[in-house]
CSV table of C-alpha atoms and ligand atoms in Angstrom, one decimal:
chain,number,residue,atom,x,y,z
A,27,MET,CA,-9.3,-9.7,-26.1
A,28,GLU,CA,-7.0,-7.7,-23.9
A,29,PHE,CA,-8.1,-9.0,-20.5
A,30,HIS,CA,-5.2,-7.4,-18.7
A,31,LYS,CA,-6.8,-4.0,-19.2
A,32,LEU,CA,-9.9,-4.9,-17.3
A,33,THR,CA,-10.9,-4.2,-13.7
A,34,VAL,CA,-11.9,-6.9,-11.2
A,35,VAL,CA,-15.6,-6.1,-11.6
A,36,GLU,CA,-15.3,-6.3,-15.4
A,37,LEU,CA,-13.3,-9.5,-15.5
A,38,ALA,CA,-15.3,-11.2,-12.8
A,39,LYS,CA,-18.4,-10.6,-14.8
A,40,LEU,CA,-16.9,-12.3,-17.9
A,41,ILE,CA,-15.7,-15.2,-15.9
A,42,HIS,CA,-19.0,-15.7,-14.2
A,43,ARG,CA,-20.8,-15.7,-17.5
A,44,ARG,CA,-18.1,-18.2,-18.7
A,45,GLU,CA,-17.3,-15.9,-21.5
A,46,VAL,CA,-13.6,-16.3,-20.7
A,47,MET,CA,-11.7,-19.0,-18.8
A,48,PRO,CA,-9.0,-18.3,-16.2
A,49,HIS,CA,-6.3,-19.9,-18.3
A,50,GLU,CA,-7.0,-17.5,-21.1
A,51,VAL,CA,-6.8,-14.6,-18.7
A,52,ILE,CA,-3.5,-15.7,-17.2
A,53,ILE,CA,-2.0,-16.4,-20.7
A,54,ASP,CA,-2.9,-12.8,-21.6
A,55,ILE,CA,-1.5,-11.4,-18.3
A,56,PHE,CA,1.8,-13.2,-18.8
A,57,LYS,CA,1.9,-11.9,-22.4
A,58,ARG,CA,1.4,-8.4,-21.1
A,59,ILE,CA,4.1,-9.0,-18.5
A,60,GLN,CA,6.5,-10.2,-21.1
A,61,GLU,CA,5.9,-7.0,-23.2
A,62,VAL,CA,6.2,-4.4,-20.5
A,63,GLU,CA,8.1,-5.9,-17.5
A,64,PRO,CA,11.5,-5.4,-19.0
A,65,LYS,CA,10.7,-1.6,-18.8
A,66,VAL,CA,8.7,-1.5,-15.6
A,67,LYS,CA,10.3,-4.3,-13.4
A,68,ALA,CA,7.4,-4.5,-11.0
A,69,TYR,CA,7.9,-8.1,-10.0
A,70,ILE,CA,10.6,-9.8,-8.0
A,71,THR,CA,9.2,-13.3,-8.6
A,72,LEU,CA,6.9,-14.5,-11.3
A,73,SER,CA,5.1,-17.6,-10.2
A,74,ILE,CA,4.3,-18.8,-13.7
A,75,ASP,CA,3.9,-22.6,-13.1
A,76,LYS,CA,2.0,-22.0,-10.0
A,77,ALA,CA,-0.3,-19.5,-11.8
A,78,TYR,CA,-1.2,-22.1,-14.4
A,79,ASP,CA,-2.0,-24.6,-11.6
A,80,MET,CA,-4.1,-22.0,-9.9
A,81,ALA,CA,-5.9,-21.2,-13.2
A,82,ARG,CA,-6.7,-24.9,-13.5
A,83,GLU,CA,-8.1,-25.0,-10.0
A,84,ALA,CA,-10.2,-21.9,-10.7
A,85,GLU,CA,-11.6,-23.6,-13.7
A,86,ASN,CA,-12.5,-26.7,-11.8
A,87,THR,CA,-14.3,-24.5,-9.3
A,88,ILE,CA,-16.2,-22.8,-12.1
A,89,PHE,CA,-17.2,-26.1,-13.6
A,90,SER,CA,-18.5,-27.3,-10.3
A,91,GLY,CA,-20.6,-24.1,-10.0
A,92,LYS,CA,-18.8,-23.0,-6.8
A,93,ASN,CA,-17.1,-19.9,-8.2
A,94,LYS,CA,-16.7,-16.8,-6.0
A,95,LEU,CA,-16.1,-13.2,-6.7
A,96,LEU,CA,-12.3,-13.5,-7.2
A,97,THR,CA,-12.2,-16.9,-8.9
A,98,GLY,CA,-9.7,-16.7,-11.7
A,99,ILE,CA,-8.7,-13.1,-11.1
A,100,PRO,CA,-4.9,-12.4,-11.2
A,101,ILE,CA,-3.9,-10.5,-8.1
A,102,ALA,CA,-0.2,-9.5,-7.5
A,103,VAL,CA,1.1,-9.6,-3.9
A,104,LYS,CA,3.7,-7.5,-2.3
A,105,ASP,CA,6.8,-9.5,-1.5
A,106,ASN,CA,6.5,-9.0,2.3
A,107,ILE,CA,3.3,-11.0,2.5
A,108,CYS,CA,4.0,-14.7,3.1
A,109,THR,CA,2.9,-17.1,0.4
A,110,LYS,CA,3.6,-20.8,1.2
A,111,GLY,CA,6.3,-22.3,-0.9
A,112,ILE,CA,6.8,-19.1,-3.0
A,113,PRO,CA,9.8,-16.9,-2.2
A,114,THR,CA,9.0,-14.0,0.1
A,115,THR,CA,12.1,-11.8,0.1
A,116,CYS,CA,11.0,-8.4,1.4
A,117,ALA,CA,13.3,-7.2,-1.3
A,118,SER,CA,16.2,-8.0,1.0
A,119,LYS,CA,19.3,-10.1,0.6
A,120,ILE,CA,18.8,-11.4,4.1
A,121,LEU,CA,15.6,-13.3,2.9
A,122,TYR,CA,16.7,-14.1,-0.7
A,123,ASN,CA,16.1,-17.8,-0.1
A,124,PHE,CA,13.1,-17.7,2.2
A,125,TYR,CA,10.2,-20.0,1.1
A,126,PRO,CA,7.6,-19.4,3.8
A,127,PRO,CA,6.3,-22.7,5.3
A,128,TYR,CA,2.9,-21.0,5.8
A,129,GLU,CA,0.4,-18.7,4.1
A,130,SER,CA,-0.6,-15.3,5.3
A,131,THR,CA,-4.2,-14.8,6.3
A,132,VAL,CA,-4.9,-12.4,3.4
A,133,THR,CA,-3.6,-14.7,0.8
A,134,SER,CA,-5.4,-17.7,2.4
A,135,LYS,CA,-8.6,-15.7,2.0
A,136,LEU,CA,-7.7,-15.1,-1.7
A,137,LEU,CA,-6.8,-18.8,-2.1
A,138,ALA,CA,-10.2,-19.7,-0.8
A,139,GLN,CA,-11.7,-17.6,-3.6
A,140,LYS,CA,-9.4,-19.4,-6.1
A,141,TYR,CA,-7.5,-16.3,-7.2
A,142,ILE,CA,-4.4,-16.5,-9.4
A,143,LEU,CA,-1.1,-15.2,-8.2
A,144,PRO,CA,1.0,-14.0,-11.1
A,145,GLY,CA,3.9,-13.1,-8.9
A,146,LYS,CA,5.4,-11.2,-5.9
A,147,THR,CA,6.0,-7.5,-6.4
A,148,ASN,CA,9.1,-5.3,-5.7
A,149,MET,CA,9.3,-3.0,-2.8
A,150,ASP,CA,11.7,-1.0,-0.6
A,151,GLU,CA,13.6,-3.4,1.5
A,152,PHE,CA,11.4,-4.4,4.5
A,153,ALA,CA,9.0,-1.7,3.3
A,154,MET,CA,11.4,1.1,4.4
A,155,GLY,CA,11.3,3.8,1.8
A,156,SER,CA,9.2,5.9,-0.5
A,157,SER,CA,10.5,5.1,-3.9
A,158,THR,CA,11.2,1.4,-4.2
A,159,GLU,CA,14.8,2.3,-4.8
A,160,ASN,CA,15.8,0.6,-1.5
A,161,SER,CA,15.1,-2.9,-3.1
A,162,ALA,CA,18.2,-5.1,-2.9
A,163,PHE,CA,17.2,-6.5,-6.3
A,164,GLN,CA,16.0,-4.0,-8.9
A,165,ILE,CA,14.6,-0.6,-9.5
A,166,THR,CA,10.9,-0.4,-10.5
A,167,ARG,CA,10.0,2.4,-12.9
A,168,ASN,CA,6.9,4.5,-13.0
A,169,PRO,CA,4.7,3.4,-16.0
A,170,TRP,CA,3.8,7.0,-16.6
A,171,ASP,CA,7.5,8.1,-17.0
A,172,LEU,CA,10.1,5.4,-16.9
A,173,GLU,CA,12.7,7.9,-15.6
A,174,ARG,CA,10.7,8.3,-12.4
A,175,VAL,CA,10.1,6.3,-9.3
A,176,PRO,CA,6.7,4.5,-8.8
A,177,GLY,CA,6.7,5.7,-5.1
A,178,GLY,CA,7.1,3.2,-2.3
A,179,SER,CA,7.3,1.1,-0.5
A,180,SER,CA,4.6,-0.8,-2.4
A,181,GLY,CA,6.0,0.6,-5.7
A,182,GLY,CA,6.0,-2.8,-7.5
A,183,SER,CA,2.3,-3.4,-6.7
A,184,ALA,CA,1.2,0.1,-7.8
A,185,ALA,CA,3.3,-0.1,-11.0
A,186,ALA,CA,2.0,-3.6,-11.8
A,187,VAL,CA,-1.6,-2.3,-11.5
A,188,ALA,CA,-0.9,0.9,-13.5
A,189,ALA,CA,0.9,-1.1,-16.2
A,190,ASP,CA,-1.9,-3.7,-16.4
A,191,GLU,CA,0.5,-6.4,-15.4
A,192,CYS,CA,-2.2,-7.7,-13.0
A,193,ILE,CA,-5.8,-6.9,-12.4
A,194,ALA,CA,-5.3,-5.8,-8.8
A,195,ALA,CA,-2.7,-6.0,-6.1
A,196,LEU,CA,-2.1,-6.1,-2.4
A,197,GLY,CA,0.3,-3.7,-0.7
A,198,SER,CA,1.2,-2.8,2.9
A,199,ASP,CA,1.2,0.7,4.5
A,200,THR,CA,3.1,1.7,7.6
A,201,GLY,CA,3.4,5.4,6.9
A,202,GLY,CA,2.0,5.8,3.4
A,203,SER,CA,3.3,2.8,1.4
A,204,ILE,CA,0.0,2.0,-0.2
A,205,ARG,CA,-1.3,5.5,-0.8
A,206,GLN,CA,1.8,7.3,-1.9
A,207,PRO,CA,2.7,4.8,-4.7
A,208,ALA,CA,-1.0,4.7,-5.7
A,209,SER,CA,-0.8,8.5,-6.1
A,210,PHE,CA,2.4,8.4,-8.1
A,211,CYS,CA,1.1,5.7,-10.4
A,212,GLY,CA,-2.5,7.0,-10.9
A,213,VAL,CA,-4.3,4.1,-9.2
A,214,VAL,CA,-6.5,3.6,-6.1
A,215,GLY,CA,-4.8,2.6,-2.8
A,216,LEU,CA,-6.6,2.0,0.5
A,217,LYS,CA,-5.0,1.8,3.9
A,218,PRO,CA,-7.7,0.3,6.2
A,219,THR,CA,-8.2,1.1,9.8
A,220,TYR,CA,-5.5,-0.5,12.0
A,221,GLY,CA,-6.9,-3.9,13.0
A,222,ARG,CA,-9.3,-4.2,10.1
A,223,VAL,CA,-7.2,-6.6,8.0
A,224,SER,CA,-5.2,-9.4,9.6
A,225,ARG,CA,-1.4,-8.9,9.7
A,226,PHE,CA,-0.8,-12.6,10.1
A,227,GLY,CA,1.9,-13.5,7.6
A,228,LEU,CA,2.8,-9.9,6.8
A,229,VAL,CA,6.6,-9.6,7.6
A,230,ALA,CA,6.6,-7.0,10.4
A,231,PHE,CA,8.2,-3.6,10.0
A,232,ALA,CA,6.5,-1.5,12.6
A,233,SER,CA,3.8,-3.6,14.1
A,234,SER,CA,1.7,-0.9,15.6
A,235,LEU,CA,1.4,0.9,12.2
A,236,ASP,CA,1.5,-1.8,9.5
A,237,GLN,CA,-1.7,-2.6,7.6
A,238,ILE,CA,-2.3,-4.6,4.4
A,239,GLY,CA,-4.7,-3.1,1.8
A,240,PRO,CA,-5.7,-3.2,-1.8
A,241,ILE,CA,-4.2,-1.3,-4.8
A,242,THR,CA,-6.7,-1.3,-7.7
A,243,LYS,CA,-7.7,0.3,-11.0
A,244,CYS,CA,-11.0,1.7,-9.6
A,245,VAL,CA,-12.8,2.3,-6.3
A,246,THR,CA,-15.3,-0.6,-6.7
A,247,ASP,CA,-12.4,-3.0,-7.0
A,248,ALA,CA,-11.0,-1.7,-3.7
A,249,ALA,CA,-14.3,-2.4,-2.0
A,250,LEU,CA,-14.5,-5.9,-3.5
A,251,LEU,CA,-11.0,-6.8,-2.4
A,252,MET,CA,-11.8,-5.4,1.1
A,253,ASN,CA,-14.9,-7.7,1.2
A,254,VAL,CA,-12.5,-10.6,0.9
A,255,ILE,CA,-9.4,-9.6,3.0
A,256,ALA,CA,-11.0,-7.8,5.9
A,257,GLY,CA,-12.2,-9.4,9.1
A,258,HIS,CA,-11.3,-10.7,12.5
A,259,ASP,CA,-8.5,-13.2,12.7
A,260,SER,CA,-7.6,-15.1,15.8
A,261,MET,CA,-4.0,-15.4,14.5
A,262,ASP,CA,-3.4,-11.7,14.9
A,263,SER,CA,-3.9,-10.4,18.4
A,264,THR,CA,-4.3,-6.8,17.1
A,265,SER,CA,-7.1,-7.8,14.7
A,266,ALA,CA,-10.4,-6.0,15.5
A,267,PRO,CA,-13.2,-8.3,16.7
A,268,ILE,CA,-15.9,-6.7,14.7
A,269,GLU,CA,-18.7,-7.9,12.4
A,270,PRO,CA,-17.9,-8.2,8.7
A,271,THR,CA,-19.0,-5.3,6.6
A,272,ASP,CA,-20.1,-5.1,3.0
A,273,PHE,CA,-17.7,-2.4,1.7
A,274,THR,CA,-19.8,-2.0,-1.5
A,275,GLU,CA,-22.8,-1.0,0.5
A,276,TYR,CA,-22.7,2.7,-0.1
A,277,LEU,CA,-21.3,2.8,-3.6
A,278,GLY,CA,-23.5,4.9,-5.7
A,279,HIS,CA,-25.2,6.6,-2.7
A,280,ASP,CA,-25.6,10.3,-2.7
A,281,VAL,CA,-22.9,12.4,-1.0
A,282,LYS,CA,-25.0,15.5,-0.5
A,283,GLY,CA,-24.5,17.2,2.8
A,284,LEU,CA,-21.4,15.2,3.8
A,285,LYS,CA,-18.9,17.4,5.6
A,286,ILE,CA,-15.4,17.4,4.3
A,287,GLY,CA,-12.7,18.9,6.6
A,288,ILE,CA,-9.8,20.7,4.9
A,289,PRO,CA,-6.9,20.9,7.4
A,290,LYS,CA,-5.1,24.2,7.1
A,291,GLU,CA,-1.8,22.6,8.2
A,292,TYR,CA,-1.7,20.5,5.0
A,293,PHE,CA,-1.7,23.4,2.5
A,294,ILE,CA,1.7,24.7,3.5
A,295,GLU,CA,4.7,26.1,1.7
A,296,GLY,CA,6.8,23.5,-0.1
A,297,ILE,CA,3.8,21.7,-1.5
A,298,ASP,CA,4.0,21.5,-5.3
A,299,LYS,CA,1.8,24.2,-7.0
A,300,GLU,CA,0.2,21.7,-9.4
A,301,VAL,CA,-0.6,19.3,-6.6
A,302,GLU,CA,-2.3,22.1,-4.7
A,303,GLU,CA,-4.3,23.2,-7.8
A,304,ARG,CA,-5.5,19.6,-8.5
A,305,ILE,CA,-6.6,19.2,-4.8
A,306,GLN,CA,-8.4,22.6,-4.9
A,307,GLU,CA,-10.2,21.5,-8.1
A,308,ALA,CA,-11.1,18.2,-6.4
A,309,ILE,CA,-12.6,20.0,-3.4
A,310,LYS,CA,-14.6,22.2,-5.8
A,311,LYS,CA,-15.8,19.0,-7.6
A,312,LEU,CA,-16.9,17.5,-4.2
A,313,GLU,CA,-18.7,20.7,-3.5
A,314,ASP,CA,-20.5,20.5,-6.8
A,315,LEU,CA,-21.6,17.0,-5.7
A,316,GLY,CA,-23.1,18.5,-2.6
A,317,CYS,CA,-20.3,18.1,0.0
A,318,ILE,CA,-19.7,20.9,2.5
A,319,PRO,CA,-16.1,21.9,2.9
A,320,ILE,CA,-15.1,23.1,6.4
A,321,GLU,CA,-11.7,24.4,7.4
A,322,ILE,CA,-10.3,22.4,10.3
A,323,SER,CA,-7.1,22.2,12.2
A,324,LEU,CA,-4.8,19.2,13.0
A,325,PRO,CA,-2.4,21.2,15.2
A,326,HIS,CA,0.2,18.5,15.9
A,327,THR,CA,0.8,17.8,12.2
A,328,GLU,CA,4.3,19.3,12.3
A,329,TYR,CA,5.5,16.6,14.7
A,330,ALA,CA,4.2,13.7,12.7
A,331,VAL,CA,7.3,12.9,10.7
A,332,ALA,CA,9.6,13.1,13.7
A,333,THR,CA,7.2,11.0,15.8
A,334,TYR,CA,6.8,8.4,13.1
A,335,TYR,CA,10.6,8.0,12.6
A,336,ILE,CA,11.0,7.3,16.3
A,337,VAL,CA,8.1,4.9,16.7
A,338,ALA,CA,8.7,3.1,13.3
A,339,THR,CA,12.5,2.7,13.8
A,340,SER,CA,12.1,1.6,17.4
A,341,GLU,CA,9.7,-1.1,16.4
A,342,ALA,CA,11.7,-2.1,13.4
A,343,SER,CA,14.9,-2.5,15.4
A,344,SER,CA,13.1,-5.0,17.6
A,345,ASN,CA,11.3,-6.8,14.8
A,346,LEU,CA,14.4,-7.2,12.7
A,347,ALA,CA,16.4,-8.7,15.5
A,348,ARG,CA,15.2,-12.1,14.3
A,349,TYR,CA,17.4,-12.0,11.2
A,350,ASP,CA,20.5,-13.4,12.7
A,351,GLY,CA,21.5,-16.1,10.2
A,352,VAL,CA,20.3,-18.9,12.5
A,353,LYS,CA,16.6,-19.3,11.9
A,354,TYR,CA,16.2,-18.6,8.2
A,355,GLY,CA,17.5,-16.6,5.4
A,356,LEU,CA,21.1,-15.6,4.6
A,357,ARG,CA,23.9,-16.9,6.7
A,358,ALA,CA,27.4,-15.5,6.4
A,359,PRO,CA,29.8,-17.9,8.2
A,360,GLY,CA,32.1,-16.6,10.9
A,361,LYS,CA,34.7,-18.0,13.3
A,362,ASP,CA,32.2,-17.9,16.2
A,363,LEU,CA,28.6,-17.1,16.8
A,364,LEU,CA,29.1,-13.4,17.2
A,365,GLU,CA,31.1,-13.0,14.1
A,366,MET,CA,28.4,-15.0,12.2
A,367,TYR,CA,25.7,-12.7,13.5
A,368,MET,CA,27.6,-9.6,12.6
A,369,LYS,CA,28.7,-10.7,9.1
A,370,THR,CA,25.2,-12.0,8.3
A,371,ARG,CA,23.5,-8.7,9.3
A,372,SER,CA,26.1,-6.5,7.7
A,373,LYS,CA,25.9,-8.4,4.4
A,374,GLY,CA,22.2,-9.1,4.5
A,375,PHE,CA,20.7,-5.7,5.2
A,376,GLY,CA,20.9,-2.6,2.9
A,377,ALA,CA,21.9,0.9,4.0
A,378,GLU,CA,18.4,2.2,4.8
A,379,VAL,CA,17.5,-0.8,6.9
A,380,LYS,CA,20.8,-0.5,8.9
A,381,ARG,CA,20.2,3.2,9.4
A,382,ARG,CA,16.8,2.5,10.9
A,383,ILE,CA,18.0,-0.4,13.1
A,384,MET,CA,20.6,1.9,14.5
A,385,LEU,CA,18.2,4.8,15.0
A,386,GLY,CA,15.6,2.5,16.7
A,387,THR,CA,18.1,0.8,18.9
A,388,TYR,CA,19.4,4.2,20.0
A,389,CYS,CA,15.8,5.5,20.7
A,390,LEU,CA,15.0,2.4,22.8
A,391,SER,CA,18.3,2.3,24.8
A,392,ALA,CA,18.4,2.9,28.5
A,393,GLY,CA,18.9,6.6,29.1
A,394,TYR,CA,17.3,7.7,25.8
A,395,TYR,CA,14.1,5.8,26.0
A,396,ASP,CA,12.2,8.5,28.0
A,397,ALA,CA,13.5,11.3,25.8
A,398,TYR,CA,12.7,9.7,22.5
A,399,TYR,CA,10.5,6.6,22.5
A,400,LYS,CA,8.3,7.6,25.4
A,401,LYS,CA,8.0,11.1,24.2
A,402,ALA,CA,7.1,10.0,20.7
A,403,LEU,CA,4.3,7.8,22.1
A,404,GLN,CA,2.9,10.8,24.0
A,405,VAL,CA,3.0,12.9,20.8
A,406,ARG,CA,1.3,10.1,19.0
A,407,THR,CA,-1.6,10.3,21.4
A,408,LEU,CA,-1.8,14.1,20.7
A,409,ILE,CA,-1.9,13.4,16.9
A,410,LYS,CA,-4.6,10.8,17.4
A,411,ASN,CA,-6.6,13.2,19.6
A,412,ASP,CA,-6.4,15.8,16.7
A,413,PHE,CA,-8.2,13.4,14.4
A,414,GLU,CA,-10.8,12.5,17.0
A,415,LYS,CA,-11.6,16.2,17.6
A,416,ALA,CA,-11.7,16.9,13.9
A,417,PHE,CA,-14.1,14.0,13.3
A,418,GLU,CA,-16.6,15.5,15.8
A,419,LYS,CA,-17.1,18.2,13.2
A,420,VAL,CA,-16.6,16.5,9.8
A,421,ASP,CA,-17.3,13.2,8.1
A,422,PHE,CA,-14.0,13.1,6.1
A,423,ILE,CA,-10.7,14.9,5.9
A,424,ILE,CA,-9.4,15.8,2.4
A,425,THR,CA,-5.7,16.3,1.7
A,426,PRO,CA,-3.1,15.7,-1.0
A,427,THR,CA,-1.6,12.2,-0.8
A,428,ALA,CA,1.9,13.4,-1.5
A,429,PRO,CA,3.5,16.9,-1.6
A,430,SER,CA,4.7,16.3,-5.3
A,431,PRO,CA,4.1,14.0,-8.2
A,432,ALA,CA,6.6,11.2,-8.8
A,433,PHE,CA,10.2,12.4,-8.6
A,434,LYS,CA,13.1,11.2,-10.7
A,435,ILE,CA,15.0,8.0,-10.0
A,436,GLY,CA,18.1,9.0,-7.9
A,437,GLU,CA,16.8,12.4,-7.0
A,438,LYS,CA,16.3,11.8,-3.3
A,439,ILE,CA,18.1,8.5,-2.6
A,440,ASP,CA,21.2,10.2,-1.1
A,441,ASP,CA,19.1,12.6,1.1
A,442,PRO,CA,17.1,10.5,3.6
A,443,LEU,CA,15.5,13.5,5.2
A,444,GLN,CA,14.1,14.7,1.8
A,445,MET,CA,12.9,11.1,1.2
A,446,TYR,CA,11.2,11.0,4.6
A,447,LEU,CA,9.2,14.2,3.7
A,448,SER,CA,7.5,12.4,0.8
A,449,ASP,CA,5.2,10.9,3.5
A,450,ILE,CA,4.4,14.1,5.3
A,451,PHE,CA,0.7,13.8,4.4
A,452,THR,CA,0.3,10.1,5.0
A,453,ILE,CA,2.2,9.3,8.2
A,454,SER,CA,-0.2,10.9,10.7
A,455,ILE,CA,-2.9,8.6,9.5
A,456,ASN,CA,-1.0,5.5,10.5
A,457,LEU,CA,0.0,7.1,13.9
A,458,ALA,CA,-3.7,7.7,14.5
A,459,GLY,CA,-4.7,4.3,13.2
A,460,VAL,CA,-7.5,5.7,11.0
A,461,PRO,CA,-8.3,4.6,7.4
A,462,ALA,CA,-7.5,6.6,4.3
A,463,ILE,CA,-7.5,6.2,0.5
A,464,SER,CA,-5.6,7.7,-2.4
A,465,ILE,CA,-7.6,8.2,-5.6
A,466,PRO,CA,-6.5,9.8,-8.9
A,467,CYS,CA,-7.4,13.5,-9.2
A,468,GLY,CA,-5.7,14.6,-12.3
A,469,PHE,CA,-2.3,15.2,-13.8
A,470,SER,CA,0.7,17.6,-13.7
A,471,GLU,CA,1.7,19.4,-16.8
A,472,LYS,CA,4.3,16.7,-17.5
A,473,GLY,CA,1.5,14.1,-17.5
A,474,LEU,CA,2.3,12.7,-14.0
A,475,PRO,CA,-0.7,11.5,-11.9
A,476,ILE,CA,-1.7,13.3,-8.7
A,477,GLY,CA,-3.6,11.7,-5.8
A,478,LEU,CA,-6.3,12.9,-3.5
A,479,GLN,CA,-6.3,11.5,0.0
A,480,ILE,CA,-9.6,11.0,1.8
A,481,ILE,CA,-9.3,10.2,5.5
A,482,GLY,CA,-12.2,8.7,7.4
A,483,LYS,CA,-13.3,7.8,11.0
A,484,PRO,CA,-12.1,4.4,12.4
A,485,PHE,CA,-13.8,1.5,10.6
A,486,ASP,CA,-15.6,3.9,8.2
A,487,GLU,CA,-14.0,2.5,5.0
A,488,ALA,CA,-17.4,1.9,3.4
A,489,ARG,CA,-18.1,5.6,3.6
A,490,ILE,CA,-14.7,6.6,2.3
A,491,LEU,CA,-15.4,4.3,-0.6
A,492,GLN,CA,-18.8,6.0,-1.1
A,493,LEU,CA,-17.2,9.4,-1.4
A,494,SER,CA,-14.4,8.1,-3.5
A,495,TYR,CA,-16.8,6.5,-5.9
A,496,ALA,CA,-18.9,9.6,-6.3
A,497,TYR,CA,-15.8,11.6,-7.1
A,498,GLU,CA,-14.4,8.9,-9.4
A,499,GLN,CA,-17.6,8.6,-11.4
A,500,SER,CA,-17.8,12.3,-12.0
A,501,THR,CA,-14.2,12.6,-13.3
A,502,PRO,CA,-12.3,10.9,-16.1
A,503,TRP,CA,-9.0,10.1,-14.3
A,504,HIS,CA,-9.5,6.5,-13.6
A,505,LYS,CA,-9.9,5.7,-17.3
A,506,MET,CA,-6.5,7.1,-18.3
A,507,LYS,CA,-3.7,4.7,-18.9
A,508,PRO,CA,0.0,5.2,-19.4
A,509,THR,CA,1.5,4.5,-22.8
A,510,LEU,CA,4.2,1.9,-22.5
B,27,LIG,N1,8.0,5.8,3.5
B,27,LIG,C1,7.7,5.4,4.9
B,27,LIG,C2,8.9,4.8,5.5
B,27,LIG,O1,9.9,4.7,4.8
B,27,LIG,C3,6.6,4.6,4.9
B,27,LIG,C4,6.8,3.2,4.5
B,27,LIG,C5,5.7,2.3,4.6
B,27,LIG,O2,4.5,2.8,4.7
B,27,LIG,N2,5.9,1.0,4.7
B,27,LIG,O3,9.0,4.3,6.6
């Protein structure tokens, strides 16, 4: 049987009934990887030996009758999430030899379930980018069209899920990096509320924006993964001290009477015609299901990209100061300490990372701090207030995830501003700290997936999943697979 094609729910059922054993699953997954990975290149590291060890452990757990939901399920992990003893490179030369001495909280939680790690997925270096082309190691291709990007920065995770090279994956989202690649690859991607999932062991890019979340083949799987990875963690001071939730609680519940806000600022010139059509059709579908569309306004939307690129680069410049050739990672020898620092950072970081460190250092420097960083924080508050106001009137906000379907490899790499605009619809959500999902809502004429973004109130993921599930179950999109 082709186990790689299954979702988490489907495979978990077979494993619990002992109709399949984890080692059979992982053999099938690596067979699939062998077949399609030369084309897709979703993984930076394949942890083959480790995966077989993990399968054996999963089997022991099953035999002792202690299996859990994710026991024996192959879940790929983005390469900026620390996995003890397994390389975690952030797709950067500066961390090419980094074997973390500790485990991130999210993967510790997966380990407690006895999951299987097939490997670590490709990404834009330090999660900076929208196409995964900023990886220092390889270019990942979109399984729906190998000439196109999978989106980014979690492009490897999204491509691996879409190409059935794993059953589900974890990504991270600072300004859209789970949702935009999910949209480009035709899969589900959820960015939880800031503080919902522990960031302990996630290599920091912009700490006030970063969140880890699931990338899956269906909405139910996203809920199941959230049930495992969410929750308070004393190792992350920004983790929210709230009671655990059952994210599957509302799946299958009626969505009649739910108010969906349509922000007028999101349907602007420059948005691809086919994207707009698919989103309008999705809104119509939600209306058929009983939802009530209401036009709303998020008036500070036009400042989101500029605000984000000040906040994110400022935080990045500070976070990335630790890569100096002393503590870990690459070291390029020099005649003295300063030369060693400079050579290490100049060789170790790629162009986009350097660009951002320079921008961020500039924004934080004395004399410019008030004009840029402080101002950006003030505008960030206005953007957050926009959402709070909107959520007084509606339960959800519906937008496209990205302004276009997947673009061609190389198309935007030399034009950073064009690249930054790929996140125009996802960035405000991180600035506001609210949760949002991208779910498949159809295809372009060229057969490229298009994503629908559903934004919810803080900590309202279970309801986002309820609405997403209702939409998913009444449309065929999640059943479609790319031919590879
Ligand atoms: N594309 C955005 C950036 O380059 C967002 C990246 C992310 O969410 N990690 O910063």
